């Protein structure tokens, strides 16, 4: 049985004052059935981890492939752990696009996160042009193959399927399309990792909000969500946590 996971990605949003939302979230959902993760900007990891207590996990939005050194602006797995983080998102489509991150680099980052004791949340997803061209499953298959380390396990790795065209747009795939990709990913992971692939959590991400969470969580092989905009407000993210607990 896979423990469900509600993960939030604050992206480049959030100042200290916004931690009040996390205080509200923890007060309203002190002990959810599902795992809950919030990934704020690196500047807030430490402060958020103190508020989070045992109610939720805190993670980073990226992780450098090296442990330390001359890499201005980057942070390492050890730094994330030192700040109180337990997870690192790697390969988000915004980083793949804005920072030209390849599958090879994403895999190295995932390996570094895992080596550093973090859980890697590895993101994959097709662009709209790729979907229109009928390439979705090929793209997802290649990204999984290229981005996941060989020693990925159910305990150290989570996969997030995030169609690029659904992120921040208010558009979501049809439920059958989500099911098709998640079933495809499950089969690919079981083929490569055996029982570990069966145990890996598969998140859907892209315009998840309280009003569509319940139907998305009912889709086969959807073990939770990676939520951007709707994770910034305690009321919205709390409603998504409640929907996942009820699923
Ligand atoms: P969104 O972002 O929920 O704002 O669409 C999702 C993500 O990029 O993780």
mmCIF file of C-alpha atoms and ligand atoms in Angstrom:
data_model
loop_
_atom_site.group_PDB
_atom_site.id
_atom_site.type_symbol
_atom_site.label_atom_id
_atom_site.label_comp_id
_atom_site.label_asym_id
_atom_site.label_seq_id
_atom_site.Cartn_x
_atom_site.Cartn_y
_atom_site.Cartn_z
ATOM 1 C CA UNK A 1 0.000 0.000 0.000
ATOM 2 C CA UNK A 2 1.502 3.344 -1.033
ATOM 3 C CA UNK A 3 1.168 6.216 1.454
ATOM 4 C CA UNK A 4 -0.390 9.099 -0.433
ATOM 5 C CA UNK A 5 1.517 12.361 -0.736
ATOM 6 C CA UNK A 6 0.300 15.938 -1.047
ATOM 7 C CA UNK A 7 3.290 18.009 -2.120
ATOM 8 C CA UNK A 8 3.383 21.772 -2.550
ATOM 9 C CA UNK A 9 5.855 23.759 -4.618
ATOM 10 C CA UNK A 10 5.932 27.432 -3.719
ATOM 11 C CA UNK A 11 8.285 28.229 -6.629
ATOM 12 C CA UNK A 12 9.702 31.777 -6.336
ATOM 13 C CA UNK A 13 6.944 32.859 -3.981
ATOM 14 C CA UNK A 14 6.954 33.439 -0.263
ATOM 15 C CA UNK A 15 8.417 35.808 2.278
ATOM 16 C CA UNK A 16 8.665 35.278 6.043
ATOM 17 C CA UNK A 17 5.189 36.763 6.479
ATOM 18 C CA UNK A 18 3.749 33.970 4.345
ATOM 19 C CA UNK A 19 4.775 31.381 6.927
ATOM 20 C CA UNK A 20 1.540 32.353 8.676
ATOM 21 C CA UNK A 21 -0.171 30.193 6.028
ATOM 22 C CA UNK A 22 1.891 27.225 7.186
ATOM 23 C CA UNK A 23 0.976 27.896 10.804
ATOM 24 C CA UNK A 24 -2.684 27.843 9.793
ATOM 25 C CA UNK A 25 -2.203 24.668 7.751
ATOM 26 C CA UNK A 26 -0.527 22.867 10.657
ATOM 27 C CA UNK A 27 -3.215 24.055 13.073
ATOM 28 C CA UNK A 28 -5.994 22.801 10.797
ATOM 29 C CA UNK A 29 -4.288 19.572 9.675
ATOM 30 C CA UNK A 30 -2.051 18.522 12.567
ATOM 31 C CA UNK A 31 -2.042 14.824 11.692
ATOM 32 C CA UNK A 32 -3.143 14.084 8.126
ATOM 33 C CA UNK A 33 -3.375 10.456 6.974
ATOM 34 C CA UNK A 34 -1.359 11.275 3.866
ATOM 35 C CA UNK A 35 2.200 12.544 3.830
ATOM 36 C CA UNK A 36 2.393 16.293 3.306
ATOM 37 C CA UNK A 37 5.383 18.110 1.847
ATOM 38 C CA UNK A 38 5.989 21.795 1.215
ATOM 39 C CA UNK A 39 8.893 23.056 -0.875
ATOM 40 C CA UNK A 40 9.366 26.782 -0.273
ATOM 41 C CA UNK A 41 12.175 28.892 -1.684
ATOM 42 C CA UNK A 42 15.484 27.915 -0.050
ATOM 43 C CA UNK A 43 15.386 31.101 2.029
ATOM 44 C CA UNK A 44 12.406 29.743 3.989
ATOM 45 C CA UNK A 45 13.319 26.065 4.439
ATOM 46 C CA UNK A 46 14.766 26.478 7.900
ATOM 47 C CA UNK A 47 11.979 28.636 9.295
ATOM 48 C CA UNK A 48 9.272 26.505 7.710
ATOM 49 C CA UNK A 49 10.801 23.313 9.085
ATOM 50 C CA UNK A 50 10.512 24.716 12.587
ATOM 51 C CA UNK A 51 6.812 25.438 12.123
ATOM 52 C CA UNK A 52 6.170 22.129 10.382
ATOM 53 C CA UNK A 53 7.059 19.890 13.316
ATOM 54 C CA UNK A 54 5.784 16.387 12.669
ATOM 55 C CA UNK A 55 2.764 17.558 10.661
ATOM 56 C CA UNK A 56 4.531 17.995 7.351
ATOM 57 C CA UNK A 57 7.863 17.608 5.624
ATOM 58 C CA UNK A 58 9.810 20.466 4.087
ATOM 59 C CA UNK A 59 11.931 20.256 0.969
ATOM 60 C CA UNK A 60 13.849 22.225 -1.618
ATOM 61 C CA UNK A 61 12.952 22.973 -5.231
ATOM 62 C CA UNK A 62 16.321 21.940 -6.626
ATOM 63 C CA UNK A 63 19.571 20.356 -5.469
ATOM 64 C CA UNK A 64 23.050 20.672 -6.956
ATOM 65 C CA UNK A 65 24.762 17.502 -8.139
ATOM 66 C CA UNK A 66 27.888 18.231 -6.060
ATOM 67 C CA UNK A 67 28.154 18.313 -2.283
ATOM 68 C CA UNK A 68 30.013 21.632 -2.079
ATOM 69 C CA UNK A 69 32.351 23.871 -4.035
ATOM 70 C CA UNK A 70 32.531 26.824 -6.404
ATOM 71 C CA UNK A 71 28.939 26.875 -7.669
ATOM 72 C CA UNK A 72 27.616 30.340 -7.014
ATOM 73 C CA UNK A 73 23.928 30.451 -6.201
ATOM 74 C CA UNK A 74 23.415 26.706 -5.874
ATOM 75 C CA UNK A 75 22.594 24.635 -2.824
ATOM 76 C CA UNK A 76 23.581 21.059 -2.047
ATOM 77 C CA UNK A 77 21.732 18.130 -0.521
ATOM 78 C CA UNK A 78 23.757 18.504 2.666
ATOM 79 C CA UNK A 79 22.696 22.152 2.947
ATOM 80 C CA UNK A 80 19.055 21.248 2.424
ATOM 81 C CA UNK A 81 19.243 18.575 5.121
ATOM 82 C CA UNK A 82 21.126 20.944 7.419
ATOM 83 C CA UNK A 83 18.307 23.486 7.055
ATOM 84 C CA UNK A 84 15.720 20.870 8.030
ATOM 85 C CA UNK A 85 14.671 19.723 4.570
ATOM 86 C CA UNK A 86 14.004 16.077 3.769
ATOM 87 C CA UNK A 87 13.106 16.218 0.062
ATOM 88 C CA UNK A 88 14.312 17.896 -3.121
ATOM 89 C CA UNK A 89 12.298 18.441 -6.270
ATOM 90 C CA UNK A 90 14.514 17.850 -9.307
ATOM 91 C CA UNK A 91 13.801 18.218 -13.004
ATOM 92 C CA UNK A 92 10.812 20.537 -12.693
ATOM 93 C CA UNK A 93 9.850 21.640 -16.197
ATOM 94 C CA UNK A 94 10.494 25.266 -15.288
ATOM 95 C CA UNK A 95 14.117 24.360 -14.504
ATOM 96 C CA UNK A 96 14.368 22.100 -17.549
ATOM 97 C CA UNK A 97 13.252 25.104 -19.644
ATOM 98 C CA UNK A 98 14.739 28.123 -17.825
ATOM 99 C CA UNK A 99 18.051 26.478 -16.946
ATOM 100 C CA UNK A 100 18.325 24.032 -19.842
ATOM 101 C CA UNK A 101 18.438 21.034 -17.503
ATOM 102 C CA UNK A 102 18.821 17.734 -19.338
ATOM 103 C CA UNK A 103 17.785 14.257 -18.209
ATOM 104 C CA UNK A 104 21.467 13.527 -17.508
ATOM 105 C CA UNK A 105 21.727 16.520 -15.190
ATOM 106 C CA UNK A 106 18.395 15.779 -13.513
ATOM 107 C CA UNK A 107 19.538 12.241 -12.850
ATOM 108 C CA UNK A 108 22.815 13.498 -11.326
ATOM 109 C CA UNK A 109 20.831 15.847 -9.103
ATOM 110 C CA UNK A 110 18.485 13.042 -8.056
ATOM 111 C CA UNK A 111 21.512 10.866 -7.241
ATOM 112 C CA UNK A 112 23.039 13.671 -5.180
ATOM 113 C CA UNK A 113 19.776 14.204 -3.306
ATOM 114 C CA UNK A 114 19.488 10.500 -2.508
ATOM 115 C CA UNK A 115 23.164 10.202 -1.540
ATOM 116 C CA UNK A 116 22.578 13.118 0.809
ATOM 117 C CA UNK A 117 19.729 11.305 2.503
ATOM 118 C CA UNK A 118 16.924 13.242 0.844
ATOM 119 C CA UNK A 119 13.900 11.929 -1.034
ATOM 120 C CA UNK A 120 14.078 13.003 -4.683
ATOM 121 C CA UNK A 121 10.849 14.201 -6.302
ATOM 122 C CA UNK A 122 11.664 13.708 -9.978
ATOM 123 C CA UNK A 123 9.436 15.589 -12.434
ATOM 124 C CA UNK A 124 8.572 14.588 -15.980
ATOM 125 C CA UNK A 125 6.065 15.946 -18.469
ATOM 126 C CA UNK A 126 5.361 16.625 -22.113
ATOM 127 C CA UNK A 127 4.852 19.973 -23.824
ATOM 128 C CA UNK A 128 1.621 20.721 -25.631
ATOM 129 C CA UNK A 129 3.329 20.345 -29.017
ATOM 130 C CA UNK A 130 4.608 16.905 -27.996
ATOM 131 C CA UNK A 131 1.121 15.840 -26.884
ATOM 132 C CA UNK A 132 -0.429 17.146 -30.087
ATOM 133 C CA UNK A 133 2.149 15.166 -32.054
ATOM 134 C CA UNK A 134 1.167 11.973 -30.227
ATOM 135 C CA UNK A 135 4.567 11.730 -28.529
ATOM 136 C CA UNK A 136 3.488 11.892 -24.889
ATOM 137 C CA UNK A 137 4.280 8.324 -23.835
ATOM 138 C CA UNK A 138 7.579 8.297 -25.733
ATOM 139 C CA UNK A 139 8.648 11.537 -24.046
ATOM 140 C CA UNK A 140 7.601 10.354 -20.592
ATOM 141 C CA UNK A 141 9.306 6.992 -21.107
ATOM 142 C CA UNK A 142 12.541 8.670 -22.163
ATOM 143 C CA UNK A 143 12.466 11.156 -19.299
ATOM 144 C CA UNK A 144 11.898 8.365 -16.766
ATOM 145 C CA UNK A 145 14.695 6.321 -18.271
ATOM 146 C CA UNK A 146 17.079 9.280 -18.337
ATOM 147 C CA UNK A 147 16.194 11.078 -15.121
ATOM 148 C CA UNK A 148 15.791 8.291 -12.564
ATOM 149 C CA UNK A 149 18.908 6.883 -10.901
ATOM 150 C CA UNK A 150 19.401 3.114 -11.079
ATOM 151 C CA UNK A 151 19.243 2.903 -7.300
ATOM 152 C CA UNK A 152 15.900 4.683 -7.046
ATOM 153 C CA UNK A 153 13.583 2.961 -4.562
ATOM 154 C CA UNK A 154 10.085 3.454 -3.236
ATOM 155 C CA UNK A 155 11.618 5.039 -0.149
ATOM 156 C CA UNK A 156 14.036 7.471 -1.784
ATOM 157 C CA UNK A 157 12.176 8.543 -4.906
ATOM 158 C CA UNK A 158 8.830 10.009 -5.917
ATOM 159 C CA UNK A 159 7.842 10.659 -9.536
ATOM 160 C CA UNK A 160 5.679 13.631 -10.518
ATOM 161 C CA UNK A 161 3.914 13.708 -13.878
ATOM 162 C CA UNK A 162 3.383 17.329 -14.802
ATOM 163 C CA UNK A 163 2.261 18.117 -18.342
ATOM 164 C CA UNK A 164 4.023 21.400 -19.127
ATOM 165 C CA UNK A 165 0.886 22.858 -20.696
ATOM 166 C CA UNK A 166 -1.143 22.214 -17.528
ATOM 167 C CA UNK A 167 1.205 24.052 -15.166
ATOM 168 C CA UNK A 168 -0.171 27.373 -13.988
ATOM 169 C CA UNK A 169 -2.682 27.482 -16.824
ATOM 170 C CA UNK A 170 -5.849 26.251 -15.143
ATOM 171 C CA UNK A 171 -6.010 23.523 -17.781
ATOM 172 C CA UNK A 172 -5.784 19.860 -16.841
ATOM 173 C CA UNK A 173 -5.686 16.729 -18.985
ATOM 174 C CA UNK A 174 -8.798 14.605 -19.236
ATOM 175 C CA UNK A 175 -8.888 12.007 -16.476
ATOM 176 C CA UNK A 176 -8.363 9.258 -19.061
ATOM 177 C CA UNK A 177 -5.196 11.003 -20.205
ATOM 178 C CA UNK A 178 -3.876 11.187 -16.636
ATOM 179 C CA UNK A 179 -4.719 7.502 -16.175
ATOM 180 C CA UNK A 180 -2.982 6.561 -19.413
ATOM 181 C CA UNK A 181 0.267 8.255 -18.402
ATOM 182 C CA UNK A 182 0.200 7.047 -14.793
ATOM 183 C CA UNK A 183 -0.503 3.448 -15.820
ATOM 184 C CA UNK A 184 2.282 3.702 -18.383
ATOM 185 C CA UNK A 185 4.702 5.066 -15.760
ATOM 186 C CA UNK A 186 3.767 2.341 -13.280
ATOM 187 C CA UNK A 187 4.437 -0.373 -15.858
ATOM 188 C CA UNK A 188 7.766 1.188 -16.837
ATOM 189 C CA UNK A 189 8.856 1.507 -13.202
ATOM 190 C CA UNK A 190 7.859 -2.050 -12.323
ATOM 191 C CA UNK A 191 9.732 -3.293 -15.384
ATOM 192 C CA UNK A 192 12.885 -1.444 -14.318
ATOM 193 C CA UNK A 193 12.736 -1.548 -10.522
ATOM 194 C CA UNK A 194 10.464 -4.501 -9.732
ATOM 195 C CA UNK A 195 8.669 -4.246 -6.379
ATOM 196 C CA UNK A 196 10.357 -0.899 -5.704
ATOM 197 C CA UNK A 197 8.745 0.474 -8.845
ATOM 198 C CA UNK A 198 5.392 -0.757 -7.617
ATOM 199 C CA UNK A 199 5.900 1.080 -4.347
ATOM 200 C CA UNK A 200 7.051 4.409 -5.802
ATOM 201 C CA UNK A 201 4.546 7.211 -5.366
ATOM 202 C CA UNK A 202 3.328 8.782 -8.617
ATOM 203 C CA UNK A 203 2.040 12.340 -8.278
ATOM 204 C CA UNK A 204 -0.003 14.277 -10.792
ATOM 205 C CA UNK A 205 0.836 17.986 -11.076
ATOM 206 C CA UNK A 206 -0.543 20.875 -13.107
ATOM 207 C CA UNK A 207 -3.426 23.128 -12.035
ATOM 208 C CA UNK A 208 -4.534 20.902 -9.159
ATOM 209 C CA UNK A 209 -6.978 22.799 -6.968
ATOM 210 C CA UNK A 210 -9.672 21.988 -4.406
ATOM 211 C CA UNK A 211 -12.364 21.794 -7.102
ATOM 212 C CA UNK A 212 -10.623 19.114 -9.206
ATOM 213 C CA UNK A 213 -8.564 17.257 -6.572
ATOM 214 C CA UNK A 214 -11.143 14.605 -5.720
ATOM 215 C CA UNK A 215 -11.646 13.431 -9.308
ATOM 216 C CA UNK A 216 -7.902 13.417 -9.993
ATOM 217 C CA UNK A 217 -7.181 11.425 -6.805
ATOM 218 C CA UNK A 218 -9.669 8.774 -7.958
ATOM 219 C CA UNK A 219 -7.569 8.040 -11.059
ATOM 220 C CA UNK A 220 -5.653 4.764 -10.985
ATOM 221 C CA UNK A 221 -1.978 5.026 -10.039
ATOM 222 C CA UNK A 222 -2.342 8.617 -8.861
ATOM 223 C CA UNK A 223 -0.849 8.573 -5.377
ATOM 224 C CA UNK A 224 -1.122 12.291 -4.721
ATOM 225 C CA UNK A 225 -0.340 15.645 -6.257
ATOM 226 C CA UNK A 226 2.406 18.181 -6.773
ATOM 227 C CA UNK A 227 0.649 21.497 -6.319
ATOM 228 C CA UNK A 228 1.959 24.919 -7.285
ATOM 229 C CA UNK A 229 -0.338 27.922 -6.964
ATOM 230 C CA UNK A 230 -2.892 26.216 -4.727
ATOM 231 C CA UNK A 231 -0.214 25.266 -2.181
ATOM 232 C CA UNK A 232 0.403 28.899 -1.233
ATOM 233 C CA UNK A 233 -2.808 29.291 0.733
ATOM 234 C CA UNK A 234 -3.622 27.131 3.758
ATOM 235 C CA UNK A 235 -7.308 26.962 2.842
ATOM 236 C CA UNK A 236 -6.652 25.637 -0.679
ATOM 237 C CA UNK A 237 -3.825 23.262 0.191
ATOM 238 C CA UNK A 238 -5.750 22.082 3.250
ATOM 239 C CA UNK A 239 -8.738 21.249 1.057
ATOM 240 C CA UNK A 240 -6.459 19.262 -1.260
ATOM 241 C CA UNK A 241 -4.998 17.381 1.736
ATOM 242 C CA UNK A 242 -8.536 16.603 2.901
ATOM 243 C CA UNK A 243 -9.483 15.358 -0.572
ATOM 244 C CA UNK A 244 -6.450 13.079 -0.616
ATOM 245 C CA UNK A 245 -7.228 11.758 2.871
ATOM 246 C CA UNK A 246 -10.760 10.964 1.695
ATOM 247 C CA UNK A 247 -9.609 9.244 -1.511
HETATM 248 P P1 LIG B 1 0.411 24.659 -10.632
HETATM 249 O O1 LIG B 1 1.947 24.200 -10.644
HETATM 250 O O2 LIG B 1 -0.291 23.817 -9.599
HETATM 251 O O3 LIG B 1 0.466 26.119 -10.238
HETATM 252 O O4 LIG B 1 -0.133 24.433 -11.999
HETATM 253 C C1 LIG B 1 2.286 22.853 -10.497
HETATM 254 C C2 LIG B 1 3.782 22.672 -10.489
HETATM 255 O O5 LIG B 1 4.466 23.301 -11.303
HETATM 256 O O6 LIG B 1 4.324 21.916 -9.668
#
